[in-house]
Short mmCIF file of C-alpha atoms in Angstrom, two decimals:
data_model
loop_
_atom_site.label_atom_id
_atom_site.label_comp_id
_atom_site.label_asym_id
_atom_site.label_seq_id
_atom_site.Cartn_x
_atom_site.Cartn_y
_atom_site.Cartn_z
CA UNK P 4 33.82 55.86 90.14
CA UNK P 5 34.79 54.26 93.85
CA UNK P 6 36.87 51.76 92.30
CA UNK P 7 37.09 48.90 89.83
CA UNK P 8 33.68 47.02 89.81
CA UNK P 9 33.58 43.32 90.83
CA UNK P 10 30.76 41.81 88.78
CA UNK P 11 28.53 39.70 90.73
CA UNK P 12 25.95 37.77 88.43
CA UNK P 13 23.83 36.15 90.72
CA UNK P 14 22.27 39.11 92.13
CA UNK P 15 21.61 37.70 95.83
CA UNK P 16 19.20 39.00 98.23
CA UNK P 17 21.77 40.62 100.26
CA UNK P 18 25.73 40.97 99.53
CA UNK P 19 27.61 41.13 103.01
CA UNK P 20 30.98 42.75 103.61
CA UNK P 21 32.41 42.19 107.49
CA UNK P 22 35.57 44.68 107.44
CA UNK P 23 37.19 46.87 110.12
CA UNK P 24 39.18 50.07 109.73
CA UNK P 25 42.11 48.58 111.27
CA UNK P 26 44.40 51.19 113.30
CA UNK P 27 43.55 49.53 116.73
CA UNK P 28 46.88 48.25 117.34
CA UNK P 29 45.08 45.52 119.63
CA UNK P 30 46.81 42.64 117.80
CA UNK P 31 43.69 40.23 117.95
CA UNK P 32 43.54 37.60 115.10
CA UNK P 33 41.75 37.95 112.01
CA UNK P 34 38.36 37.98 113.49
CA UNK P 35 36.11 39.53 110.69
CA UNK P 36 37.85 37.30 108.17
CA UNK P 37 36.94 34.31 110.05
CA UNK P 38 33.62 35.51 110.67
CA UNK P 39 33.25 35.96 106.78
CA UNK P 40 33.39 32.39 106.13
CA UNK P 41 30.92 31.59 108.94
CA UNK P 42 28.61 34.10 107.41
CA UNK P 43 28.85 32.62 103.93
CA UNK P 44 28.34 29.05 105.73
CA UNK P 45 25.24 30.00 107.28
CA UNK P 46 24.08 30.64 103.50
CA UNK P 47 24.55 34.50 102.77
CA UNK P 48 26.71 35.89 99.73
CA UNK P 49 29.77 37.39 100.84
CA UNK P 50 32.04 39.82 99.30
CA UNK P 51 34.79 40.46 101.69
CA UNK P 52 37.25 43.44 101.12
CA UNK P 53 40.73 43.44 102.71
CA UNK P 54 44.23 44.26 102.39
CA UNK P 55 47.45 43.63 103.80
CA UNK P 56 48.51 44.52 107.26
CA UNK P 57 49.42 48.03 108.09
CA UNK P 58 49.20 48.39 111.64
CA UNK P 59 49.19 44.86 113.05
CA UNK P 60 51.39 41.72 112.44
CA UNK P 61 48.93 40.28 109.79
CA UNK P 62 46.27 41.78 107.69
CA UNK P 63 42.95 40.09 106.14
CA UNK P 64 44.74 39.61 103.00
CA UNK P 65 48.00 37.95 104.53
CA UNK P 66 46.09 35.43 106.46
CA UNK P 67 43.67 34.67 103.42
CA UNK P 68 46.81 33.97 101.52
CA UNK P 69 48.56 31.89 104.04
CA UNK P 70 45.23 29.52 103.99
CA UNK P 71 45.78 29.07 100.41
CA UNK P 72 43.61 31.30 98.67
CA UNK P 73 44.93 32.89 95.44
CA UNK P 74 44.74 36.37 95.85
CA UNK P 75 46.05 37.29 92.32
CA UNK P 76 42.60 37.50 90.46
CA UNK P 77 41.04 39.81 87.99
CA UNK P 78 37.58 41.48 89.25
CA UNK P 79 35.76 38.93 87.02
CA UNK P 80 37.23 36.06 88.60
CA UNK P 81 36.52 37.43 91.97
CA UNK P 82 32.77 37.93 90.97
CA UNK P 83 33.07 34.27 89.82
CA UNK P 84 34.00 33.19 93.30
CA UNK P 85 31.19 35.16 94.87
CA UNK P 86 28.82 33.62 92.10
CA UNK P 87 30.34 29.71 92.61
CA UNK P 88 31.29 29.58 96.07
CA UNK P 89 29.23 32.05 97.67
CA UNK P 90 32.06 34.11 99.18
CA UNK P 91 34.92 36.20 97.19
CA UNK P 92 38.02 38.24 98.56
CA UNK P 93 38.27 41.68 97.06
CA UNK P 94 42.09 42.35 97.31
CA UNK P 95 42.31 46.10 97.81
CA UNK P 96 45.48 47.04 95.82
CA UNK P 97 44.26 45.08 92.72
CA UNK P 98 40.72 46.75 92.67
CA UNK P 99 41.63 50.33 93.66
CA UNK P 100 44.69 50.81 91.44
CA UNK P 101 45.61 54.39 92.96
CA UNK P 102 45.37 53.20 96.47
CA UNK P 103 48.49 51.18 95.66
CA UNK P 104 50.40 54.20 96.22
CA UNK P 105 49.28 54.56 99.63
CA UNK P 106 50.41 51.28 101.22
CA UNK P 107 54.24 52.29 101.82
CA UNK P 108 53.48 55.75 103.31
CA UNK P 109 50.78 54.27 105.42
CA UNK P 110 53.27 51.66 106.97
CA UNK P 111 55.70 54.17 107.59
CA UNK P 112 53.37 56.79 109.09
CA UNK P 113 51.79 54.07 111.18
CA UNK P 114 49.11 56.74 112.19
CA UNK P 115 45.26 56.36 112.00
CA UNK P 116 44.30 58.19 108.77
CA UNK P 117 41.73 58.98 106.04
CA UNK P 118 43.15 55.78 104.22
CA UNK P 119 41.67 53.49 107.39
CA UNK P 120 38.20 54.77 106.58
CA UNK P 121 38.23 54.61 102.63
CA UNK P 122 38.74 50.96 102.48
CA UNK P 123 35.86 49.68 104.14
CA UNK P 124 33.60 52.23 102.49
CA UNK P 125 34.36 51.48 99.20
CA UNK P 126 33.51 47.66 98.31
CA UNK P 127 33.92 47.11 94.48
CA UNK P 128 31.22 44.48 94.84
CA UNK P 129 28.84 47.19 96.12
CA UNK P 130 27.95 45.11 99.21
CA UNK P 131 24.51 46.37 100.44
CA UNK P 132 24.79 44.63 104.00
CA UNK P 133 27.97 45.72 106.36
CA UNK P 134 29.51 45.02 109.44
CA UNK P 135 31.74 47.83 109.95
CA UNK P 136 34.30 47.96 112.76
CA UNK P 137 35.98 51.23 113.39
CA UNK P 138 38.84 52.56 115.73
CA UNK P 139 37.14 55.13 117.64
CA UNK P 140 33.67 55.12 119.48
CA UNK P 141 32.63 58.85 118.23
CA UNK P 142 32.86 57.41 114.69
CA UNK P 143 30.11 54.47 114.82
CA UNK P 144 27.09 56.98 113.94
CA UNK P 145 29.03 59.09 111.47
CA UNK P 146 30.14 56.12 109.44
CA UNK P 147 26.64 54.44 109.92
CA UNK P 148 25.44 57.79 108.09
CA UNK P 149 28.18 57.61 105.52
CA UNK P 150 27.22 54.23 104.65
CA UNK P 151 23.71 55.07 104.44
CA UNK P 152 24.53 57.63 101.89
CA UNK P 153 26.61 55.29 99.98
CA UNK P 154 23.47 52.97 99.36
CA UNK P 155 23.90 50.42 101.98
CA UNK P 156 20.48 49.47 103.36
CA UNK P 157 21.64 47.43 106.48
CA UNK P 158 24.71 47.86 108.64
CA UNK P 159 26.12 47.76 112.22
CA UNK P 160 29.13 49.66 112.79
CA UNK P 161 30.93 48.76 115.92
CA UNK P 162 33.76 49.94 118.25
CA UNK P 163 34.83 47.99 121.28
CA UNK P 164 35.36 50.22 124.36
CA UNK P 165 38.73 48.59 125.00
CA UNK P 166 39.79 50.21 121.60
CA UNK P 167 39.08 47.24 119.27
CA UNK P 168 37.81 47.77 115.90
CA UNK P 169 35.49 45.11 116.15
CA UNK P 170 32.86 43.62 118.99
CA UNK P 171 35.11 42.87 121.89
CA UNK P 172 35.15 39.87 124.14
CA UNK P 173 36.91 41.60 126.76
CA UNK P 174 34.73 44.95 127.32
CA UNK P 175 31.57 46.34 126.14
CA UNK P 176 31.05 47.37 122.47
CA UNK P 177 29.35 50.32 121.33
CA UNK P 178 27.08 49.39 118.42
CA UNK P 179 24.94 51.55 115.86
CA UNK P 180 22.59 50.03 113.54
CA UNK P 181 21.68 51.40 110.19
CA UNK P 182 18.36 49.83 108.92
CA UNK P 183 16.16 51.59 106.08
CA UNK P 184 17.85 55.03 106.74
CA UNK P 185 17.32 55.13 110.60
CA UNK P 186 20.14 54.43 113.42
CA UNK P 187 20.11 53.45 116.99
CA UNK P 188 23.27 53.38 119.13
CA UNK P 189 23.46 50.82 122.26
CA UNK P 190 25.91 49.28 124.37
CA UNK P 191 26.53 45.15 123.99
CA UNK P 192 28.44 43.14 126.22
CA UNK P 193 29.08 39.26 125.15
CA UNK P 194 26.91 38.21 128.10
CA UNK P 195 23.82 39.93 126.33
CA UNK P 196 24.24 37.23 123.56
CA UNK P 197 24.75 34.23 126.09
CA UNK P 198 28.65 34.27 125.66
CA UNK P 199 31.46 34.80 128.24
CA UNK P 200 33.90 37.65 128.14
CA UNK P 201 37.54 36.81 128.46
CA UNK P 202 41.09 38.74 128.87
CA UNK P 203 42.26 40.37 125.46
CA UNK P 204 45.10 37.98 125.59
CA UNK P 205 42.67 35.06 124.79
CA UNK P 206 42.10 36.33 121.19
CA UNK P 207 45.55 37.50 120.49
CA UNK P 208 47.10 36.87 117.17
CA UNK P 209 50.39 36.57 115.71
CA UNK P 210 52.24 36.41 112.10
CA UNK P 211 50.14 34.81 108.86
CA UNK P 212 50.89 31.41 109.89
CA UNK P 213 50.07 31.74 113.67
CA UNK P 214 46.42 33.20 112.76
CA UNK P 215 45.81 30.78 109.86
CA UNK P 216 46.07 27.97 112.44
CA UNK P 217 43.72 29.95 114.58
CA UNK P 218 41.25 30.50 112.03
CA UNK P 219 41.34 26.81 111.14
CA UNK P 220 40.73 25.86 114.64
CA UNK P 221 37.59 27.90 114.97
CA UNK P 222 36.28 26.81 111.40
CA UNK P 223 36.85 23.22 112.34
CA UNK P 224 34.74 23.77 115.63
CA UNK P 225 37.45 24.36 118.33
CA UNK P 226 35.98 25.81 121.60
CA UNK P 227 36.96 28.80 123.45
CA UNK P 228 37.15 32.62 123.26
CA UNK P 229 38.30 32.80 119.96
CA UNK P 230 35.25 30.99 118.60
CA UNK P 231 33.12 33.13 120.88
CA UNK P 232 34.58 36.27 119.22
CA UNK P 233 33.89 35.03 115.75
CA UNK P 234 30.11 34.06 116.88
CA UNK P 235 29.59 37.69 118.47
CA UNK P 236 31.07 39.22 115.05
CA UNK P 237 29.09 37.08 112.54
CA UNK P 238 25.85 37.56 114.40
CA UNK P 239 25.47 41.18 113.32
CA UNK P 240 25.87 40.30 109.74
CA UNK P 241 23.42 37.52 109.93
CA UNK P 242 20.94 40.01 111.58
CA UNK P 243 21.68 43.05 109.27
CA UNK P 244 20.98 40.81 106.16
CA UNK P 245 17.53 39.59 107.64
CA UNK P 246 18.72 35.97 108.30
CA UNK P 247 18.40 36.32 111.76
CA UNK P 248 15.67 38.13 113.69
CA UNK P 249 18.25 39.54 116.11
CA UNK P 250 21.77 39.31 117.45
CA UNK P 251 21.05 36.44 119.73
CA UNK P 252 19.55 34.10 117.09
CA UNK P 253 22.66 35.38 114.79
CA UNK P 254 24.82 33.83 117.37
CA UNK P 255 23.01 30.39 117.18
CA UNK P 256 23.08 30.40 113.47
CA UNK P 257 26.65 31.52 113.21
CA UNK P 258 27.41 28.59 115.69
CA UNK P 259 25.34 26.15 113.50
CA UNK P 260 27.58 27.08 110.28
CA UNK P 261 30.52 26.13 112.18
CA UNK P 262 29.40 22.83 113.72
CA UNK P 263 27.69 21.73 110.69
CA UNK P 264 31.24 22.21 108.61
CA UNK P 265 29.64 24.49 106.19
CA UNK P 266 31.77 27.37 107.37
CA UNK P 267 34.86 25.31 106.60
CA UNK P 268 33.51 24.09 103.21
CA UNK P 269 33.28 27.62 102.04
CA UNK P 270 37.16 28.25 102.81
CA UNK P 271 37.85 25.22 100.85
CA UNK P 272 35.64 26.23 97.95
CA UNK P 273 37.20 29.68 97.62
CA UNK P 274 40.78 28.06 97.98
CA UNK P 275 40.00 25.61 94.94
CA UNK P 276 37.97 28.15 93.10
CA UNK P 277 40.40 30.91 93.11
CA UNK P 278 43.54 28.47 92.41
CA UNK P 279 41.46 26.95 89.20
CA UNK P 280 40.39 30.46 87.77
CA UNK P 281 43.86 31.46 88.18
CA UNK P 282 45.39 28.41 86.56
CA UNK P 283 42.88 28.48 83.54
CA UNK P 284 43.82 32.04 82.54
CA UNK P 285 47.63 31.37 82.76
CA UNK P 286 46.94 28.53 80.85
CA UNK P 287 44.94 30.43 78.32
CA UNK P 288 47.76 32.89 78.14
CA UNK P 289 50.29 30.50 77.42
CA UNK P 290 48.07 28.83 74.84
#
């Protein structure tokens, strides 16, 4: 078994994950985490897989927790979040018990390792649509093939040529598209999707509190390069799931999910549901 299973009862047409390998040491804010709420706001079902920081100051779990989501959920409770809200956060150490022992050695070594790759490839809810950011350009096709063999039916595997494990706003990005077992690779620039390039500092993050404020700013409709980078990274998920015809339409859909307030609603729903489920369990144990 790849991991502890997260039961998803609703059987959505597509179950989406947006996840990076980490290890790029670029210090951007939590782009794929923000994008996951945008994708959910656009109507897709999201099983966002993530962990605490290893190479950066703030991992996806760190910012999710700072936003108010309760991470301490059972697999069944995570599945209920996905069913009820349309998005759940799959906190890796609770769902991959053996991987807990790797956290401290990874922090001490600080090198890119097999652990960077294992997490994004082992979604416990078995997401079948994925946007995967990788830390080296020569890994995009390799990992697209691995995803295919693991049962992923549609994916984009991306590497920003400035070193990012996501679609970059400050450089071209190498993109490998997996669809129905076939792969194609191309270079993507922000301008190709009607967005402006910007310098890396424009999307730099900080600690969990700083990044949480950036996430909220984007989800509340704040303009600028952080929003544009989230649109760039939400669009492939919408296209991979078949909700958008192509990446350009994906950008428009992502913008609509933010500007309608639906992306923010998904965050609020996950905060409330994750806390309520945990409180109910604690009360039941104490009864």
